[in-house]
CSV table of C-alpha atoms in Angstrom, one decimal:
chain,number,residue,atom,x,y,z
A,1,MET,CA,88.3,-79.8,10.9
A,2,ILE,CA,89.3,-76.3,10.3
A,3,ASN,CA,89.4,-76.6,6.5
A,4,ILE,CA,85.8,-77.8,6.7
A,5,PHE,CA,84.4,-74.6,8.6
A,6,GLU,CA,86.4,-72.5,6.2
A,7,LYS,CA,85.0,-74.0,3.1
A,8,GLN,CA,81.5,-73.7,4.7
A,9,PHE,CA,81.9,-70.0,5.2
A,10,LYS,CA,83.3,-69.2,1.8
A,11,LEU,CA,80.4,-71.1,0.3
A,12,ARG,CA,77.9,-69.2,2.2
A,13,LYS,CA,79.6,-65.7,1.5
A,14,ARG,CA,79.4,-66.7,-2.4
A,15,TYR,CA,75.5,-67.2,-1.7
A,16,TRP,CA,75.0,-63.9,-0.2
A,17,TRP,CA,76.6,-62.0,-3.0
A,18,ILE,CA,74.5,-63.9,-5.4
A,19,GLY,CA,71.4,-63.2,-3.6
A,20,GLY,CA,72.2,-59.4,-3.3
A,21,LEU,CA,73.1,-59.0,-6.9
A,22,SER,CA,69.7,-60.8,-7.8
A,23,ILE,CA,67.7,-58.4,-5.8
A,24,LEU,CA,69.4,-55.5,-7.2
A,25,ALA,CA,68.8,-56.8,-10.6
A,26,LEU,CA,65.0,-57.2,-9.8
A,27,ALA,CA,64.9,-53.9,-8.3
A,28,LEU,CA,66.5,-52.4,-11.4
A,29,ILE,CA,64.0,-54.1,-13.6
A,30,ALA,CA,61.0,-52.9,-11.7
A,31,PHE,CA,62.1,-49.4,-11.7
A,32,PHE,CA,62.8,-49.2,-15.2
A,33,PHE,CA,59.5,-50.8,-15.9
A,34,LEU,CA,57.1,-48.5,-13.6
A,35,ARG,CA,58.9,-45.6,-15.1
A,36,ASN,CA,58.1,-46.5,-18.6
A,37,THR,CA,54.7,-47.5,-17.6
A,38,SER,CA,54.0,-43.9,-15.8
A,39,ASN,CA,55.3,-42.1,-18.6
A,40,ALA,CA,53.0,-44.2,-21.1
A,41,VAL,CA,50.9,-42.0,-23.5
A,42,GLU,CA,48.0,-43.0,-25.9
A,43,SER,CA,46.3,-41.0,-28.7
A,44,TYR,CA,42.8,-39.5,-28.1
A,45,SER,CA,40.3,-38.9,-30.8
A,46,VAL,CA,38.3,-35.6,-29.9
A,47,SER,CA,34.5,-36.0,-30.5
A,48,ALA,CA,31.5,-34.0,-30.2
A,49,GLY,CA,28.9,-34.8,-27.8
A,50,PRO,CA,26.4,-33.8,-25.0
A,51,ILE,CA,27.7,-32.4,-21.5
A,52,THR,CA,25.8,-31.7,-18.4
A,53,GLN,CA,26.9,-29.7,-15.4
A,54,THR,CA,25.4,-30.3,-12.0
A,55,VAL,CA,25.8,-29.0,-8.4
A,56,SER,CA,24.9,-31.3,-5.6
A,57,VAL,CA,24.1,-30.5,-2.0
A,58,ALA,CA,22.4,-31.9,0.8
A,59,GLY,CA,19.3,-30.3,2.6
A,60,GLU,CA,15.9,-30.5,4.4
A,61,THR,CA,12.3,-30.7,3.3
A,62,ARG,CA,10.0,-27.9,4.9
A,63,ALA,CA,6.5,-26.9,4.4
A,64,GLU,CA,6.2,-23.9,2.2
A,65,SER,CA,3.7,-22.7,4.7
A,66,TYR,CA,4.9,-23.3,8.2
A,67,VAL,CA,4.2,-21.1,11.1
A,68,ASP,CA,4.7,-21.3,15.0
A,69,LEU,CA,2.3,-18.7,17.0
A,70,ALA,CA,2.7,-17.5,20.5
A,71,PHE,CA,0.9,-14.3,22.3
A,72,GLU,CA,2.6,-11.0,23.3
A,73,GLN,CA,1.4,-10.9,26.7
A,74,THR,CA,0.4,-13.2,29.3
A,75,GLY,CA,-2.8,-14.4,30.5
A,76,LEU,CA,-5.5,-16.9,31.3
A,77,VAL,CA,-6.7,-19.5,28.4
A,78,SER,CA,-10.5,-19.1,27.9
A,79,PHE,CA,-10.9,-21.0,24.6
A,80,VAL,CA,-9.2,-23.7,22.7
A,81,GLY,CA,-9.9,-24.5,19.1
A,82,PRO,CA,-8.6,-27.4,16.8
A,83,ARG,CA,-6.2,-29.9,18.3
A,84,VAL,CA,-3.2,-31.6,16.6
A,85,GLY,CA,-4.3,-33.0,13.3
A,86,GLY,CA,-7.2,-30.7,12.8
A,87,THR,CA,-7.3,-28.6,9.7
A,88,VAL,CA,-7.8,-25.0,10.0
A,89,GLY,CA,-8.7,-22.1,7.5
A,90,VAL,CA,-7.3,-18.6,7.3
A,91,GLY,CA,-8.8,-16.3,10.1
A,92,GLN,CA,-9.9,-19.4,12.1
A,93,ILE,CA,-9.4,-18.6,16.1
A,94,LEU,CA,-7.0,-21.1,17.5
A,95,VAL,CA,-6.7,-20.0,21.0
A,96,SER,CA,-8.1,-17.1,22.9
A,97,LEU,CA,-7.3,-15.4,26.3
A,98,ASP,CA,-9.6,-13.8,29.1
A,99,LYS,CA,-11.3,-10.6,27.4
A,100,ASN,CA,-13.3,-9.2,29.9
A,101,LYS,CA,-10.7,-6.7,31.3
A,102,ALA,CA,-9.7,-5.6,27.8
A,103,TYR,CA,-13.4,-5.0,26.9
A,104,ALA,CA,-13.9,-2.9,30.0
A,105,GLU,CA,-10.8,-0.8,29.0
A,106,LEU,CA,-12.1,-0.4,25.5
A,107,SER,CA,-15.6,0.5,26.6
A,108,SER,CA,-14.3,3.2,29.0
A,109,THR,CA,-11.6,4.9,26.4
A,110,GLN,CA,-14.7,4.7,24.0
A,111,ALA,CA,-16.9,6.7,26.3
A,112,ASN,CA,-14.2,9.3,26.8
A,113,LEU,CA,-13.8,9.8,23.2
A,114,ASP,CA,-17.5,10.2,22.6
A,115,TYR,CA,-17.5,12.7,25.5
A,116,GLN,CA,-14.6,14.8,24.0
A,117,LYS,CA,-16.4,15.0,20.6
A,118,ALA,CA,-19.5,16.2,22.2
A,119,LYS,CA,-17.5,19.0,24.0
A,120,LEU,CA,-16.0,20.0,20.9
A,121,ASN,CA,-19.6,20.0,19.0
A,122,ASP,CA,-21.1,22.2,21.7
A,123,SER,CA,-18.3,24.7,21.4
A,124,LYS,CA,-19.2,25.0,17.5
A,125,ILE,CA,-22.9,24.9,17.7
A,126,SER,CA,-23.4,28.5,18.6
A,127,LEU,CA,-21.7,29.9,15.8
A,128,GLY,CA,-23.7,27.4,13.4
A,129,ASP,CA,-27.0,28.4,14.7
A,130,VAL,CA,-26.3,32.2,14.3
A,131,GLU,CA,-25.0,31.5,10.6
A,132,ARG,CA,-28.1,29.8,9.8
A,133,ASN,CA,-30.3,32.4,11.2
A,134,LEU,CA,-28.3,34.9,9.0
A,135,ASP,CA,-28.7,33.0,6.0
A,136,ASP,CA,-32.5,32.7,6.5
A,137,SER,CA,-32.8,36.4,7.0
A,138,LEU,CA,-30.7,37.0,3.8
A,139,ARG,CA,-32.8,34.9,1.9
A,140,GLY,CA,-36.0,36.1,3.4
A,141,ALA,CA,-35.2,39.7,2.8
A,142,TYR,CA,-35.2,39.2,-1.1
A,143,PHE,CA,-38.6,37.3,-0.9
A,144,SER,CA,-40.0,40.1,1.2
A,145,ALA,CA,-38.8,42.8,-1.2
A,146,ASP,CA,-40.3,41.0,-4.0
A,147,ASP,CA,-43.8,40.7,-2.3
A,148,ILE,CA,-43.8,44.3,-1.5
A,149,LEU,CA,-42.9,45.3,-5.1
A,150,LYS,CA,-45.6,42.9,-6.7
A,151,ASN,CA,-48.3,43.7,-3.9
A,152,TYR,CA,-47.9,47.0,-2.7
A,153,VAL,CA,-45.8,49.2,-5.2
A,154,ASN,CA,-47.1,48.1,-8.5
A,155,GLN,CA,-50.7,49.5,-7.8
A,156,PHE,CA,-49.2,52.8,-7.7
A,157,PHE,CA,-47.8,52.9,-11.2
A,158,LYS,CA,-49.5,52.9,-14.5
A,159,ASN,CA,-47.7,50.3,-16.8
A,160,PRO,CA,-45.8,49.1,-13.6
A,161,ASN,CA,-43.6,46.0,-15.4
A,162,SER,CA,-42.7,48.2,-18.5
A,163,SER,CA,-39.7,50.0,-19.1
A,164,SER,CA,-41.5,53.3,-18.4
A,165,PRO,CA,-43.7,53.0,-15.4
A,166,SER,CA,-45.8,56.3,-14.7
A,167,PHE,CA,-46.5,57.1,-11.0
A,168,GLU,CA,-50.3,57.1,-11.2
A,169,ILE,CA,-53.2,55.6,-9.5
A,170,GLN,CA,-56.2,54.4,-11.5
A,171,PHE,CA,-59.5,53.0,-10.5
A,172,TYR,CA,-63.2,53.1,-11.6
A,173,ASP,CA,-66.1,54.7,-9.9
A,174,ASN,CA,-69.6,53.9,-11.0
A,175,GLY,CA,-68.0,52.7,-14.3
A,176,GLN,CA,-65.8,55.8,-14.8
A,177,SER,CA,-62.2,55.9,-14.8
A,178,VAL,CA,-60.6,57.8,-12.2
A,179,SER,CA,-56.8,58.7,-12.1
A,180,LEU,CA,-54.9,60.0,-9.3
A,181,SER,CA,-51.3,61.8,-9.3
A,182,THR,CA,-49.1,64.4,-7.8
A,183,ASN,CA,-48.7,67.9,-9.5
A,184,ASP,CA,-45.0,67.8,-8.5
A,185,TYR,CA,-43.5,66.8,-11.6
A,186,VAL,CA,-39.9,66.4,-9.9
A,187,LEU,CA,-41.4,64.1,-7.4
A,188,ARG,CA,-43.2,62.2,-10.0
A,189,SER,CA,-40.0,61.8,-12.1
A,190,LYS,CA,-38.2,60.6,-9.1
A,191,ILE,CA,-40.5,58.0,-8.0
A,192,SER,CA,-40.5,56.7,-11.8
A,193,THR,CA,-36.8,56.4,-11.9
A,194,GLY,CA,-36.6,54.9,-8.5
A,195,LYS,CA,-39.2,52.0,-9.6
A,196,ARG,CA,-36.9,51.3,-12.7
A,197,ARG,CA,-34.1,50.9,-10.2
A,198,VAL,CA,-35.8,48.7,-8.0
A,199,ASP,CA,-37.1,46.4,-10.7
A,200,ARG,CA,-33.5,45.9,-11.7
A,201,ILE,CA,-32.3,45.5,-8.3
A,202,LEU,CA,-34.9,42.7,-7.9
A,203,GLU,CA,-33.6,40.9,-11.0
A,204,GLU,CA,-30.1,40.9,-9.8
A,205,TRP,CA,-31.0,40.0,-6.3
A,206,LYS,CA,-33.0,37.0,-7.7
A,207,ALA,CA,-29.9,35.9,-9.6
A,208,ASP,CA,-27.8,36.2,-6.5
A,209,ILE,CA,-30.2,34.3,-4.2
A,210,TYR,CA,-30.4,31.1,-6.6
A,211,GLY,CA,-26.6,31.2,-7.3
A,212,PRO,CA,-24.0,29.2,-5.5
A,213,ASP,CA,-21.8,31.8,-4.0
A,214,PHE,CA,-24.2,34.6,-2.6
A,215,LEU,CA,-24.0,33.7,1.0
A,216,LYS,CA,-20.4,32.5,1.1
A,217,ASP,CA,-19.0,35.7,1.6
A,218,LYS,CA,-21.3,36.7,4.3
A,219,GLU,CA,-20.0,40.3,5.0
A,220,LYS,CA,-20.5,41.1,1.3
A,221,SER,CA,-24.0,39.4,1.1
A,222,ILE,CA,-25.0,41.5,4.2
A,223,ASN,CA,-23.8,44.9,2.7
A,224,ILE,CA,-25.4,44.0,-0.5
A,225,THR,CA,-28.8,43.1,0.9
A,226,ARG,CA,-29.0,46.3,3.2
A,227,ASN,CA,-28.2,48.5,0.3
A,228,ARG,CA,-31.0,46.9,-1.8
A,229,LEU,CA,-33.4,47.2,1.1
A,230,GLU,CA,-32.5,50.8,1.5
A,231,ALA,CA,-33.2,51.7,-2.2
A,232,ILE,CA,-36.8,50.1,-1.9
A,233,GLN,CA,-37.1,52.0,1.2
A,234,THR,CA,-36.3,55.2,-0.5
A,235,LEU,CA,-38.8,54.5,-3.4
A,236,LEU,CA,-41.6,53.7,-0.7
A,237,ASP,CA,-40.8,57.0,1.2
A,238,ASP,CA,-41.0,59.0,-2.2
A,239,ILE,CA,-44.3,57.1,-3.0
A,240,SER,CA,-46.0,57.9,0.4
A,241,LEU,CA,-44.9,61.7,-0.2
A,242,GLY,CA,-46.6,61.5,-3.7
A,243,VAL,CA,-49.8,59.9,-2.2
A,244,ASN,CA,-50.1,62.6,0.5
A,245,SER,CA,-50.0,65.4,-2.3
A,246,PHE,CA,-52.9,64.0,-4.0
A,247,ASP,CA,-55.6,66.5,-4.5
A,248,THR,CA,-59.1,65.2,-4.7
A,249,GLY,CA,-60.8,68.7,-4.9
A,250,ASP,CA,-64.0,67.7,-3.0
A,251,TYR,CA,-62.9,65.1,-1.3
A,252,SER,CA,-65.1,62.3,-2.5
A,253,TYR,CA,-62.2,59.9,-2.8
A,254,LEU,CA,-60.7,60.8,0.5
A,255,SER,CA,-61.3,57.3,1.9
A,256,THR,CA,-59.6,55.6,-1.2
A,257,ILE,CA,-56.6,57.7,-0.7
A,258,ASN,CA,-56.4,56.9,2.9
A,259,ASN,CA,-56.3,53.1,2.0
A,260,TYR,CA,-53.4,53.7,-0.3
A,261,LYS,CA,-51.8,55.7,2.4
A,262,SER,CA,-52.2,52.8,4.7
A,263,THR,CA,-51.0,50.2,2.2
A,264,ILE,CA,-47.7,52.2,1.7
A,265,SER,CA,-47.3,52.6,5.3
A,266,SER,CA,-47.4,49.0,5.8
A,267,ALA,CA,-45.0,48.3,3.1
A,268,ARG,CA,-42.5,51.0,4.5
A,269,THR,CA,-42.9,49.2,8.1
A,270,SER,CA,-42.0,45.7,6.7
A,271,VAL,CA,-38.9,47.2,4.8
A,272,ASN,CA,-37.9,48.7,8.1
A,273,GLU,CA,-38.2,45.7,9.9
A,274,LYS,CA,-36.0,43.6,7.1
A,275,ILE,CA,-33.4,46.0,7.7
A,276,SER,CA,-33.2,45.9,11.4
A,277,ASN,CA,-33.4,42.2,11.3
A,278,ILE,CA,-30.5,41.9,9.0
A,279,SER,CA,-28.5,44.4,11.4
A,280,SER,CA,-29.6,42.5,14.2
A,281,PHE,CA,-28.5,39.1,12.8
A,282,SER,CA,-25.1,40.6,11.4
A,283,GLN,CA,-24.3,41.9,14.9
A,284,ASP,CA,-25.0,38.5,16.4
A,285,TRP,CA,-22.9,36.9,13.7
A,286,ASN,CA,-19.8,39.0,14.2
A,287,SER,CA,-20.1,38.5,18.0
A,288,ALA,CA,-20.1,34.6,17.3
A,289,ARG,CA,-17.4,35.0,14.9
A,290,LEU,CA,-15.2,36.5,17.4
A,291,SER,CA,-16.0,33.8,20.1
A,292,ALA,CA,-15.3,31.1,17.6
A,293,ALA,CA,-12.0,32.6,16.8
A,294,GLU,CA,-10.9,32.7,20.4
A,295,LEU,CA,-12.1,29.1,20.7
A,296,SER,CA,-10.1,28.3,17.5
A,297,ASN,CA,-7.1,29.8,19.0
A,298,GLY,CA,-7.5,28.0,22.3
A,299,GLN,CA,-10.3,25.8,23.7
A,300,VAL,CA,-11.0,24.0,20.0
A,301,SER,CA,-7.5,23.5,19.4
A,302,THR,CA,-7.2,22.0,22.9
A,303,GLN,CA,-10.3,20.1,22.5
A,304,SER,CA,-9.2,18.7,19.2
A,305,ALA,CA,-5.9,17.5,20.6
A,306,GLN,CA,-8.0,15.7,23.2
A,307,ILE,CA,-10.0,13.9,20.9
A,308,LYS,CA,-7.0,12.8,19.0
A,309,GLN,CA,-5.6,11.7,22.2
A,310,ALA,CA,-8.9,9.7,22.9
A,311,GLU,CA,-9.0,8.2,19.3
A,312,ALA,CA,-5.3,6.8,20.1
A,313,GLN,CA,-6.2,5.2,23.2
A,314,VAL,CA,-9.4,3.6,21.5
A,315,ALA,CA,-7.2,2.2,18.8
A,316,GLU,CA,-4.5,1.0,21.3
A,317,LYS,CA,-7.4,-0.8,23.3
A,318,GLN,CA,-8.6,-2.4,19.9
A,319,ALA,CA,-5.2,-3.5,19.0
A,320,LEU,CA,-4.7,-5.1,22.6
A,321,LEU,CA,-8.0,-6.8,22.3
A,322,SER,CA,-7.3,-8.3,18.8
A,323,LYS,CA,-3.9,-9.8,20.1
A,324,LEU,CA,-5.9,-11.7,22.9
A,325,SER,CA,-6.7,-14.3,20.3
A,326,LEU,CA,-4.4,-16.4,17.9
A,327,THR,CA,-5.8,-16.9,14.5
A,328,ALA,CA,-4.6,-19.0,11.5
A,329,PRO,CA,-2.6,-16.7,9.3
A,330,ILE,CA,-2.6,-19.6,6.7
A,331,SER,CA,-4.7,-22.8,5.9
A,332,GLY,CA,-3.1,-26.2,7.1
A,333,VAL,CA,-3.0,-28.8,9.4
A,334,VAL,CA,-2.3,-28.1,13.4
A,335,THR,CA,0.9,-29.8,14.3
A,336,LYS,CA,1.1,-28.5,17.5
A,337,GLN,CA,-1.6,-27.5,20.3
A,338,GLU,CA,-0.2,-26.9,23.7
A,339,ALA,CA,-2.9,-24.5,25.1
A,340,LYS,CA,-5.3,-25.7,27.9
A,341,VAL,CA,-8.6,-23.6,29.1
A,342,GLY,CA,-7.8,-21.9,32.5
A,343,GLU,CA,-4.0,-22.3,32.4
A,344,SER,CA,-1.9,-19.1,32.3
A,345,VAL,CA,0.5,-18.8,29.4
A,346,SER,CA,3.6,-16.5,29.0
A,347,ALA,CA,4.4,-14.0,26.4
A,348,GLY,CA,6.2,-15.5,23.5
A,349,GLU,CA,5.6,-19.1,24.4
A,350,VAL,CA,4.8,-21.1,21.3
A,351,LEU,CA,1.4,-22.5,21.5
A,352,VAL,CA,0.3,-23.6,18.3
A,353,SER,CA,2.0,-24.7,15.1
A,354,ILE,CA,0.6,-25.0,11.3
A,355,LEU,CA,1.9,-26.3,8.2
A,356,ASN,CA,0.3,-26.4,4.8
A,357,PRO,CA,0.9,-30.3,3.8
A,358,ASP,CA,-0.1,-29.5,0.1
A,359,SER,CA,3.3,-27.6,-0.5
A,360,PHE,CA,6.8,-28.9,0.6
A,361,GLU,CA,10.1,-27.7,-0.5
A,362,VAL,CA,13.8,-28.3,-0.1
A,363,GLU,CA,16.1,-25.8,1.6
A,364,ALA,CA,19.8,-26.2,1.1
A,365,ASN,CA,22.8,-24.1,1.5
A,366,ILE,CA,25.2,-23.7,-1.5
A,367,PRO,CA,28.6,-23.1,-1.0
A,368,GLU,CA,29.9,-19.4,-2.2
A,369,ILE,CA,32.0,-21.3,-5.0
A,370,ASN,CA,29.2,-22.8,-6.6
A,371,ILE,CA,26.3,-20.0,-5.9
A,372,GLY,CA,27.4,-18.3,-9.2
A,373,LYS,CA,26.0,-21.4,-11.1
A,374,ILE,CA,22.7,-21.4,-9.5
A,375,LYS,CA,19.7,-19.7,-11.3
A,376,VAL,CA,16.0,-19.6,-10.4
A,377,GLY,CA,14.2,-21.8,-12.7
A,378,GLN,CA,17.0,-24.4,-13.0
A,379,LYS,CA,15.8,-28.3,-12.8
A,380,SER,CA,16.7,-30.6,-10.2
A,381,THR,CA,16.6,-34.3,-9.2
A,382,ILE,CA,15.7,-34.9,-5.4
A,383,THR,CA,16.3,-37.9,-3.6
A,384,LEU,CA,15.3,-38.4,-0.1
A,385,ASP,CA,16.8,-40.9,2.4
A,386,ALA,CA,13.3,-41.8,3.4
A,387,PHE,CA,12.6,-43.4,0.2
A,388,PRO,CA,15.7,-45.0,-1.2
A,389,GLY,CA,15.8,-45.7,-4.9
A,390,GLU,CA,13.1,-43.1,-5.8
A,391,ASN,CA,13.8,-39.9,-7.5
A,392,PHE,CA,11.8,-36.5,-7.1
A,393,SER,CA,11.9,-33.6,-9.8
A,394,GLY,CA,12.0,-30.2,-8.5
A,395,GLU,CA,12.9,-26.5,-9.5
A,396,VAL,CA,14.9,-23.8,-8.1
A,397,PHE,CA,12.5,-21.1,-7.2
A,398,TYR,CA,14.5,-18.9,-4.3
A,399,ILE,CA,18.0,-17.8,-3.8
A,400,ASP,CA,18.7,-15.8,-0.7
A,401,PRO,CA,20.4,-12.5,-1.6
A,402,ALA,CA,22.1,-12.5,1.9
A,403,GLU,CA,24.9,-14.8,2.9
A,404,THR,CA,24.8,-17.5,5.6
A,405,LEU,CA,28.1,-18.6,7.6
A,406,ILE,CA,28.3,-22.1,8.1
A,407,ASP,CA,31.6,-23.0,10.2
A,408,GLY,CA,33.1,-19.7,9.0
A,409,VAL,CA,32.3,-20.7,5.3
A,410,VAL,CA,29.8,-18.3,3.3
A,411,ASN,CA,26.9,-20.2,1.9
A,412,TYR,CA,23.6,-18.8,0.4
A,413,LYS,CA,20.4,-20.5,1.1
A,414,ILE,CA,18.1,-21.8,-1.7
A,415,LYS,CA,14.7,-23.6,-2.0
A,416,VAL,CA,13.6,-25.9,-4.6
A,417,SER,CA,9.9,-26.8,-5.1
A,418,PHE,CA,8.8,-30.1,-5.9
A,419,THR,CA,7.1,-30.6,-9.3
A,420,GLU,CA,4.5,-33.0,-8.1
A,421,LYS,CA,2.8,-33.5,-4.8
A,422,ASP,CA,3.3,-36.7,-2.8
A,423,GLU,CA,1.4,-37.3,0.3
A,424,ARG,CA,4.1,-39.1,1.8
A,425,LEU,CA,6.3,-36.0,2.2
A,426,LYS,CA,7.0,-34.6,5.8
A,427,ASN,CA,8.8,-32.1,7.3
A,428,GLY,CA,12.6,-32.3,7.9
A,429,LEU,CA,13.3,-35.1,5.8
A,430,THR,CA,17.0,-35.5,4.6
A,431,ALA,CA,17.0,-34.4,0.9
A,432,ASN,CA,19.8,-34.8,-1.8
A,433,LEU,CA,19.8,-32.2,-4.5
A,434,SER,CA,21.2,-32.8,-7.9
A,435,ILE,CA,20.7,-29.4,-9.7
A,436,THR,CA,21.4,-29.1,-13.4
A,437,THR,CA,23.1,-25.9,-13.7
A,438,ASP,CA,24.1,-26.0,-17.5
A,439,SER,CA,23.6,-28.6,-20.3
A,440,LYS,CA,24.8,-28.6,-24.2
A,441,ASP,CA,24.6,-31.0,-27.1
A,442,GLN,CA,26.9,-31.8,-29.6
A,443,VAL,CA,29.9,-29.6,-28.4
A,444,VAL,CA,33.6,-30.7,-28.4
A,445,VAL,CA,34.5,-32.6,-25.3
A,446,VAL,CA,37.8,-34.0,-24.1
A,447,PRO,CA,38.7,-35.6,-20.8
A,448,VAL,CA,39.7,-33.2,-17.9
A,449,TYR,CA,43.0,-35.0,-17.5
A,450,ALA,CA,43.9,-34.1,-21.2
A,451,ILE,CA,44.2,-30.4,-20.1
A,452,THR,CA,47.4,-28.8,-18.6
A,453,THR,CA,47.1,-25.3,-17.2
A,454,ASP,CA,49.9,-23.2,-16.2
A,455,LYS,CA,49.5,-19.3,-15.4
A,456,GLY,CA,45.7,-19.3,-16.2
A,457,VAL,CA,46.5,-20.8,-20.1
A,458,SER,CA,45.1,-24.1,-20.7
A,459,THR,CA,46.7,-26.3,-23.4
A,460,VAL,CA,46.4,-29.6,-25.0
A,461,LYS,CA,49.1,-31.7,-26.9
A,462,LYS,CA,47.7,-31.9,-30.2
A,463,TYR,CA,48.8,-33.9,-33.0
A,464,ILE,CA,49.8,-31.8,-36.0
A,465,ASN,CA,51.5,-33.4,-39.1
A,466,GLY,CA,52.5,-36.3,-37.0
A,467,GLN,CA,54.0,-34.1,-34.5
A,468,VAL,CA,52.8,-33.3,-30.9
A,469,VAL,CA,52.3,-29.5,-30.5
A,470,ALA,CA,51.0,-27.8,-27.4
A,471,THR,CA,47.9,-26.0,-28.4
A,472,PRO,CA,46.1,-23.4,-26.3
A,473,VAL,CA,42.4,-24.1,-25.9
A,474,LYS,CA,39.5,-22.1,-24.6
A,475,LEU,CA,37.3,-24.2,-22.0
A,476,GLY,CA,33.5,-24.0,-21.3
A,477,ILE,CA,31.5,-26.0,-19.0
A,478,TYR,CA,32.9,-28.8,-16.8
A,479,GLY,CA,30.7,-32.1,-16.8
A,480,ASP,CA,29.6,-34.6,-14.5
A,481,ASN,CA,31.6,-37.6,-16.4
A,482,GLY,CA,34.9,-36.2,-16.3
A,483,LEU,CA,34.8,-34.2,-19.5
A,484,VAL,CA,35.3,-30.6,-20.2
A,485,GLU,CA,34.0,-28.5,-23.2
A,486,VAL,CA,36.6,-27.1,-25.6
A,487,ILE,CA,35.1,-23.9,-27.2
A,488,GLU,CA,38.3,-22.9,-29.3
A,489,GLY,CA,41.4,-24.9,-30.2
A,490,LEU,CA,39.9,-28.4,-31.1
A,491,VAL,CA,37.4,-29.8,-33.6
A,492,ALA,CA,36.0,-33.2,-33.8
A,493,GLY,CA,38.2,-35.7,-35.3
A,494,ASP,CA,41.5,-34.1,-34.0
A,495,LYS,CA,44.1,-36.3,-32.2
A,496,ILE,CA,45.5,-35.3,-28.9
A,497,GLU,CA,48.1,-37.0,-26.7
A,498,VAL,CA,46.8,-37.9,-23.2
A,499,LYS,CA,48.4,-40.1,-20.6
A,500,ALA,CA,47.3,-43.6,-20.5
A,501,GLN,CA,44.8,-44.3,-18.0
């Protein structure tokens, strides 16, 4: 009985050894097979072809023109414009608050401004009137002098308009010419010289009066006018002496001489009046100037400051009044309208929203690692979750220069426009962008897994004369299909060693 159990034990022990050795053999076979398989290599023929690089990112559709509108102050709604779905144009009133108080305040500030301006005008008007009177007197002096010369003085001279006028009165009596003059040669010569001087003065005076600058320097004009009138006055005084010295002999022409005396007396009186007027207006002007100077140093400058303050108050009230209406800054469709007539609204509360349905775009955030590849003008394929299976074309038109932190990672916002309008587009749709950042034709390309990079140097295992040689290569762009461009180190037709895939 014991022998039977011993035999069975020995038999089982032999089976265990055989099974263990079989498992070990199978494990060794599998190990060597897999090792040889993982180290398997194959030859790859380098070729030239196209390569395209893209950056893919998710974003959302946004209306290119979209605004939320709110008042800057509280108030009661007095008017409500288009409701949700209504179309509006730029400048159209959407909501208004009650403006009665604002209008009253504007009217009050405008009235104050008008009053302050009137006060300043009153302070300046007296000087203006005096200056106008002085200017009229200076102009009038010339015309009076010219009239005296032509209608009073010239009748006492023979050849009065020539360069050699002679003091001599000529008239006819019963067809006979009669001449009267003074026997005082010195006086006669003085009168003739004075006449020539006055003629020159009148010519200069005329040029001044009709010139642009005569009345600008009033002190100078006053002195010149006074001197010229005094020269005429001197001539008239000398003519009066000459007339009084006429000797008629039998006094037959005494009546005629008396008429001449009366004429010259009237002329002298007229000139004296002009001189007196000039002096009077000159004094008034000087007094008004002093008053104006005092005002300019005090009252006028204060009044001007009050006017500026009143103007600022009017501008402030006008600005406040304009802010009592919400107007459409863009054309589009009303997507939100919360205002109701008679209700009170708070400052900053969004009441109206508008978007332009004709221009949608996609906003997306590009990680910092890829932003260097993105440029304005690059084409993009757009897919929308709302329209599966459809592709839309677009183009990058904006890259935000400022970074945006998302979960602590630096991103940059970009905007992509739709190439074609589509009425199905809506705000906030999930969009997927595939932006073509680079594309080349007929360039040398190899699989990415054929490249080995160590310490910044990229190499491939190139067959040279039947031997595998580690050859440095310069890489270009990485494509979307697992290929990479080789700029230097390989040409089409070369053979390289790659791991079997």
